[in-house]
Amino acid sequence: MSDGGAPAEPCVFCDITAHRSPGYIVFEDATTMAFLDIFPFTRGHLLVVPKRHGARLTDLPFDDQTALVRTLDEVCRRAERLAPDYNIALNAGAAAGQIVFHVHFHVIPRYGESNPFVSRSRERLRDDDARALVDTLGAG
Ligand code: 5GP
Ligand code: ZN
């Protein structure tokens, strides 16, 4: 961002939202974006982010929070193309498991696996499957 949302340090999600780094983008509007997680817990694991940098939800102006939740709604509807059930998660702070300090909702489709969040190594997203997922999830 060019305003007060600029991060103090390089931020991988700011790089994706500014199109400086590649991402498998399924949704974008003026203030938000959604793209595939590069180390998905399950197939179609999505991240929903504001374009304005902020570490956590409460760092964002209310209008950006509202826009983010509106996009979350849209992304959930698209995730339902893969599976009717899904988890939404938001990790705020290191003790809560936050690794990327640019606020993001996770939308994690569930296919009946017991618990995808523990004891399983996460494989990197494959390019061919990512492209197939963008085809399925990308159009409105
Ligand atoms: P957190 O633990 O901060 O809530 O989750 C950060 C998520 O971002 C992780 O699920 C991780 O796999 C994902 N991630 C980290 N770096 C990148 C990246 O460069 N591109 C994408 N698409 N996802 C990333
Ligand atoms: Zn950022």
PDB file of C-alpha atoms and ligand atoms in Angstrom:
ATOM      1  CA  MET A   1       0.000   0.000   0.000  1.00  0.00           C
ATOM      2  CA  SER A   2       1.117   3.533  -0.594  1.00  0.00           C
ATOM      3  CA  ASP A   3      -0.499   4.961   2.536  1.00  0.00           C
ATOM      4  CA  GLY A   4      -0.187   4.291   6.259  1.00  0.00           C
ATOM      5  CA  GLY A   5      -0.734   0.580   5.651  1.00  0.00           C
ATOM      6  CA  ALA A   6       2.836   0.070   4.416  1.00  0.00           C
ATOM      7  CA  PRO A   7       4.673  -2.633   6.388  1.00  0.00           C
ATOM      8  CA  ALA A   8       7.895  -1.860   8.253  1.00  0.00           C
ATOM      9  CA  GLU A   9       9.509  -4.989   6.777  1.00  0.00           C
ATOM     10  CA  PRO A  10       9.075  -6.905   3.510  1.00  0.00           C
ATOM     11  CA  CYS A  11       5.764  -8.761   3.528  1.00  0.00           C
ATOM     12  CA  VAL A  12       5.024 -11.767   1.308  1.00  0.00           C
ATOM     13  CA  PHE A  13       1.309 -11.013   1.167  1.00  0.00           C
ATOM     14  CA  CYS A  14       1.861  -7.344   0.258  1.00  0.00           C
ATOM     15  CA  ASP A  15       4.087  -8.624  -2.545  1.00  0.00           C
ATOM     16  CA  ILE A  16       1.281 -10.874  -3.818  1.00  0.00           C
ATOM     17  CA  THR A  17      -1.474  -8.253  -3.526  1.00  0.00           C
ATOM     18  CA  ALA A  18       0.735  -5.737  -5.368  1.00  0.00           C
ATOM     19  CA  HIS A  19       1.452  -8.372  -8.063  1.00  0.00           C
ATOM     20  CA  ARG A  20       5.179  -8.198  -7.314  1.00  0.00           C
ATOM     21  CA  SER A  21       5.171 -11.910  -6.466  1.00  0.00           C
ATOM     22  CA  PRO A  22       3.112 -14.648  -8.112  1.00  0.00           C
ATOM     23  CA  GLY A  23       0.024 -16.045  -6.485  1.00  0.00           C
ATOM     24  CA  TYR A  24      -2.769 -18.350  -7.547  1.00  0.00           C
ATOM     25  CA  ILE A  25      -5.399 -15.640  -7.304  1.00  0.00           C
ATOM     26  CA  VAL A  26      -9.069 -16.594  -7.258  1.00  0.00           C
ATOM     27  CA  PHE A  27     -10.575 -13.217  -6.340  1.00  0.00           C
ATOM     28  CA  GLU A  28      -9.485  -9.593  -6.396  1.00  0.00           C
ATOM     29  CA  ASP A  29     -11.199  -6.258  -5.955  1.00  0.00           C
ATOM     30  CA  ALA A  30      -9.998  -2.766  -5.052  1.00  0.00           C
ATOM     31  CA  THR A  31      -9.217  -3.540  -1.417  1.00  0.00           C
ATOM     32  CA  THR A  32      -9.022  -7.324  -1.013  1.00  0.00           C
ATOM     33  CA  MET A  33      -7.665 -10.484  -2.598  1.00  0.00           C
ATOM     34  CA  ALA A  34      -7.966 -14.249  -2.173  1.00  0.00           C
ATOM     35  CA  PHE A  35      -5.360 -16.764  -3.310  1.00  0.00           C
ATOM     36  CA  LEU A  36      -4.388 -20.371  -2.722  1.00  0.00           C
ATOM     37  CA  ASP A  37      -2.231 -21.228   0.277  1.00  0.00           C
ATOM     38  CA  ILE A  38       1.119 -22.501  -0.991  1.00  0.00           C
ATOM     39  CA  PHE A  39       1.241 -25.221   1.725  1.00  0.00           C
ATOM     40  CA  PRO A  40      -2.427 -26.231   1.915  1.00  0.00           C
ATOM     41  CA  PHE A  41      -3.902 -28.111   4.842  1.00  0.00           C
ATOM     42  CA  THR A  42      -6.452 -29.512   2.377  1.00  0.00           C
ATOM     43  CA  ARG A  43      -7.097 -29.185  -1.347  1.00  0.00           C
ATOM     44  CA  GLY A  44      -8.337 -25.694  -2.131  1.00  0.00           C
ATOM     45  CA  HIS A  45      -7.077 -24.054   1.076  1.00  0.00           C
ATOM     46  CA  LEU A  46      -7.530 -20.324   0.480  1.00  0.00           C
ATOM     47  CA  LEU A  47      -6.265 -17.154   2.103  1.00  0.00           C
ATOM     48  CA  VAL A  48      -8.374 -13.982   2.140  1.00  0.00           C
ATOM     49  CA  VAL A  49      -6.391 -10.808   2.686  1.00  0.00           C
ATOM     50  CA  PRO A  50      -6.788  -7.028   2.650  1.00  0.00           C
ATOM     51  CA  LYS A  51      -4.534  -5.103   0.286  1.00  0.00           C
ATOM     52  CA  ARG A  52      -3.798  -2.676   3.097  1.00  0.00           C
ATOM     53  CA  HIS A  53      -1.089  -4.084   5.312  1.00  0.00           C
ATOM     54  CA  GLY A  54      -1.951  -4.716   8.932  1.00  0.00           C
ATOM     55  CA  ALA A  55      -0.745  -7.513  11.177  1.00  0.00           C
ATOM     56  CA  ARG A  56      -4.152  -8.296  12.630  1.00  0.00           C
ATOM     57  CA  LEU A  57      -7.803  -7.516  12.085  1.00  0.00           C
ATOM     58  CA  THR A  58      -7.892  -4.802  14.730  1.00  0.00           C
ATOM     59  CA  ASP A  59      -5.079  -2.940  12.934  1.00  0.00           C
ATOM     60  CA  LEU A  60      -7.370  -2.317   9.964  1.00  0.00           C
ATOM     61  CA  PRO A  61      -9.750   0.604   9.531  1.00  0.00           C
ATOM     62  CA  PHE A  62     -13.333  -0.530   9.921  1.00  0.00           C
ATOM     63  CA  ASP A  63     -14.073  -0.100   6.207  1.00  0.00           C
ATOM     64  CA  ASP A  64     -11.274  -2.518   5.343  1.00  0.00           C
ATOM     65  CA  GLN A  65     -12.549  -5.002   7.909  1.00  0.00           C
ATOM     66  CA  THR A  66     -15.985  -4.798   6.334  1.00  0.00           C
ATOM     67  CA  ALA A  67     -14.603  -5.279   2.834  1.00  0.00           C
ATOM     68  CA  LEU A  68     -12.546  -8.237   4.020  1.00  0.00           C
ATOM     69  CA  VAL A  69     -15.563  -9.995   5.480  1.00  0.00           C
ATOM     70  CA  ARG A  70     -17.551  -9.320   2.323  1.00  0.00           C
ATOM     71  CA  THR A  71     -14.804 -11.022   0.325  1.00  0.00           C
ATOM     72  CA  LEU A  72     -14.690 -13.828   2.883  1.00  0.00           C
ATOM     73  CA  ASP A  73     -18.366 -14.434   2.164  1.00  0.00           C
ATOM     74  CA  GLU A  74     -17.705 -14.581  -1.575  1.00  0.00           C
ATOM     75  CA  VAL A  75     -14.763 -16.934  -1.103  1.00  0.00           C
ATOM     76  CA  CYS A  76     -16.770 -19.245   1.148  1.00  0.00           C
ATOM     77  CA  ARG A  77     -19.435 -19.506  -1.569  1.00  0.00           C
ATOM     78  CA  ARG A  78     -16.752 -20.456  -4.062  1.00  0.00           C
ATOM     79  CA  ALA A  79     -15.135 -22.937  -1.655  1.00  0.00           C
ATOM     80  CA  GLU A  80     -18.498 -24.690  -1.548  1.00  0.00           C
ATOM     81  CA  ARG A  81     -17.857 -25.668  -5.162  1.00  0.00           C
ATOM     82  CA  LEU A  82     -15.207 -28.010  -3.765  1.00  0.00           C
ATOM     83  CA  ALA A  83     -16.886 -29.166  -0.567  1.00  0.00           C
ATOM     84  CA  PRO A  84     -19.951 -28.033   1.373  1.00  0.00           C
ATOM     85  CA  ASP A  85     -18.020 -28.002   4.629  1.00  0.00           C
ATOM     86  CA  TYR A  86     -14.994 -25.893   5.502  1.00  0.00           C
ATOM     87  CA  ASN A  87     -13.165 -24.243   8.370  1.00  0.00           C
ATOM     88  CA  ILE A  88     -12.568 -20.519   8.635  1.00  0.00           C
ATOM     89  CA  ALA A  89      -9.562 -19.565  10.783  1.00  0.00           C
ATOM     90  CA  LEU A  90      -7.717 -16.406  11.692  1.00  0.00           C
ATOM     91  CA  ASN A  91      -4.498 -16.641  13.702  1.00  0.00           C
ATOM     92  CA  ALA A  92      -3.713 -13.392  15.542  1.00  0.00           C
ATOM     93  CA  GLY A  93      -0.222 -13.327  17.056  1.00  0.00           C
ATOM     94  CA  ALA A  94       2.649 -15.788  17.284  1.00  0.00           C
ATOM     95  CA  ALA A  95       1.199 -17.622  20.272  1.00  0.00           C
ATOM     96  CA  ALA A  96      -1.921 -18.230  18.186  1.00  0.00           C
ATOM     97  CA  GLY A  97       0.138 -19.692  15.347  1.00  0.00           C
ATOM     98  CA  GLN A  98       0.411 -16.635  13.110  1.00  0.00           C
ATOM     99  CA  ILE A  99       3.420 -16.908  10.823  1.00  0.00           C
ATOM    100  CA  VAL A 100       2.656 -14.255   8.214  1.00  0.00           C
ATOM    101  CA  PHE A 101       1.971 -10.955   9.947  1.00  0.00           C
ATOM    102  CA  HIS A 102      -0.421  -9.606   7.349  1.00  0.00           C
ATOM    103  CA  VAL A 103      -3.948 -10.349   8.477  1.00  0.00           C
ATOM    104  CA  HIS A 104      -5.649 -13.197   6.619  1.00  0.00           C
ATOM    105  CA  PHE A 105      -8.565 -15.528   6.966  1.00  0.00           C
ATOM    106  CA  HIS A 106      -7.964 -19.163   6.092  1.00  0.00           C
ATOM    107  CA  VAL A 107     -10.803 -20.963   4.304  1.00  0.00           C
ATOM    108  CA  ILE A 108     -10.064 -24.689   4.495  1.00  0.00           C
ATOM    109  CA  PRO A 109     -12.359 -27.105   2.635  1.00  0.00           C
ATOM    110  CA  ARG A 110     -13.083 -30.309   4.535  1.00  0.00           C
ATOM    111  CA  TYR A 111     -13.542 -33.644   2.825  1.00  0.00           C
ATOM    112  CA  GLY A 112     -14.093 -35.878   5.819  1.00  0.00           C
ATOM    113  CA  GLU A 113     -10.453 -36.206   6.867  1.00  0.00           C
ATOM    114  CA  SER A 114     -10.035 -36.678  10.614  1.00  0.00           C
ATOM    115  CA  ASN A 115      -7.888 -33.677  11.492  1.00  0.00           C
ATOM    116  CA  PRO A 116      -5.832 -31.929   8.824  1.00  0.00           C
ATOM    117  CA  PHE A 117      -4.310 -29.457  11.292  1.00  0.00           C
ATOM    118  CA  VAL A 118      -1.908 -31.762  13.132  1.00  0.00           C
ATOM    119  CA  SER A 119       0.663 -34.491  12.541  1.00  0.00           C
ATOM    120  CA  ARG A 120       0.630 -34.330   8.784  1.00  0.00           C
ATOM    121  CA  SER A 121       3.367 -32.784   6.723  1.00  0.00           C
ATOM    122  CA  ARG A 122       1.962 -30.241   4.321  1.00  0.00           C
ATOM    123  CA  GLU A 123       3.030 -30.718   0.745  1.00  0.00           C
ATOM    124  CA  ARG A 124       3.668 -27.720  -1.421  1.00  0.00           C
ATOM    125  CA  LEU A 125       0.843 -26.843  -3.796  1.00  0.00           C
ATOM    126  CA  ARG A 126       1.416 -28.400  -7.218  1.00  0.00           C
ATOM    127  CA  ASP A 127       1.235 -26.058 -10.185  1.00  0.00           C
ATOM    128  CA  ASP A 128      -1.083 -28.276 -12.246  1.00  0.00           C
ATOM    129  CA  ASP A 129      -3.556 -28.691  -9.404  1.00  0.00           C
ATOM    130  CA  ALA A 130      -3.332 -24.999  -8.531  1.00  0.00           C
ATOM    131  CA  ARG A 131      -4.283 -24.092 -12.090  1.00  0.00           C
ATOM    132  CA  ALA A 132      -7.220 -26.500 -11.966  1.00  0.00           C
ATOM    133  CA  LEU A 133      -8.350 -24.966  -8.688  1.00  0.00           C
ATOM    134  CA  VAL A 134      -8.096 -21.426 -10.068  1.00  0.00           C
ATOM    135  CA  ASP A 135     -10.270 -22.573 -12.981  1.00  0.00           C
ATOM    136  CA  THR A 136     -12.862 -23.923 -10.562  1.00  0.00           C
ATOM    137  CA  LEU A 137     -12.751 -21.100  -8.016  1.00  0.00           C
ATOM    138  CA  GLY A 138     -11.674 -18.087  -9.992  1.00  0.00           C
ATOM    139  CA  ALA A 139     -14.725 -17.104 -11.975  1.00  0.00           C
ATOM    140  CA  GLY A 140     -17.578 -15.321 -10.224  1.00  0.00           C
TER     141      GLY A 140
HETATM  142  P1  5GP B   1      -0.626 -18.197   9.518  1.00  0.00           P
HETATM  143  O1  5GP B   1      -0.004 -19.303  10.335  1.00  0.00           O
HETATM  144  O2  5GP B   1       0.196 -16.938   9.551  1.00  0.00           O
HETATM  145  O3  5GP B   1      -2.073 -17.962   9.891  1.00  0.00           O
HETATM  146  O4  5GP B   1      -0.697 -18.761   8.049  1.00  0.00           O
HETATM  147  C1  5GP B   1       0.139 -18.318   7.025  1.00  0.00           C
HETATM  148  C2  5GP B   1      -0.169 -19.167   5.821  1.00  0.00           C
HETATM  149  O5  5GP B   1       0.454 -18.581   4.702  1.00  0.00           O
HETATM  150  C3  5GP B   1       0.362 -20.603   5.927  1.00  0.00           C
HETATM  151  O6  5GP B   1      -0.725 -21.511   5.779  1.00  0.00           O
HETATM  152  C4  5GP B   1       1.387 -20.706   4.791  1.00  0.00           C
HETATM  153  O7  5GP B   1       1.346 -21.969   4.152  1.00  0.00           O
HETATM  154  C5  5GP B   1       0.968 -19.586   3.865  1.00  0.00           C
HETATM  155  N1  5GP B   1       2.050 -18.968   3.122  1.00  0.00           N
HETATM  156  C6  5GP B   1       3.263 -18.591   3.581  1.00  0.00           C
HETATM  157  N2  5GP B   1       3.987 -18.008   2.618  1.00  0.00           N
HETATM  158  C7  5GP B   1       3.206 -18.000   1.511  1.00  0.00           C
HETATM  159  C8  5GP B   1       3.417 -17.517   0.179  1.00  0.00           C
HETATM  160  O8  5GP B   1       4.448 -16.963  -0.179  1.00  0.00           O
HETATM  161  N3  5GP B   1       2.376 -17.685  -0.699  1.00  0.00           N
HETATM  162  C9  5GP B   1       1.200 -18.287  -0.324  1.00  0.00           C
HETATM  163  N4  5GP B   1       0.258 -18.397  -1.260  1.00  0.00           N
HETATM  164  N5  5GP B   1       0.974 -18.745   0.922  1.00  0.00           N
HETATM  165  C10 5GP B   1       1.976 -18.606   1.830  1.00  0.00           C
HETATM  166 ZN    ZN B   2       1.604  -7.054   4.135  1.00  0.00          ZN
END
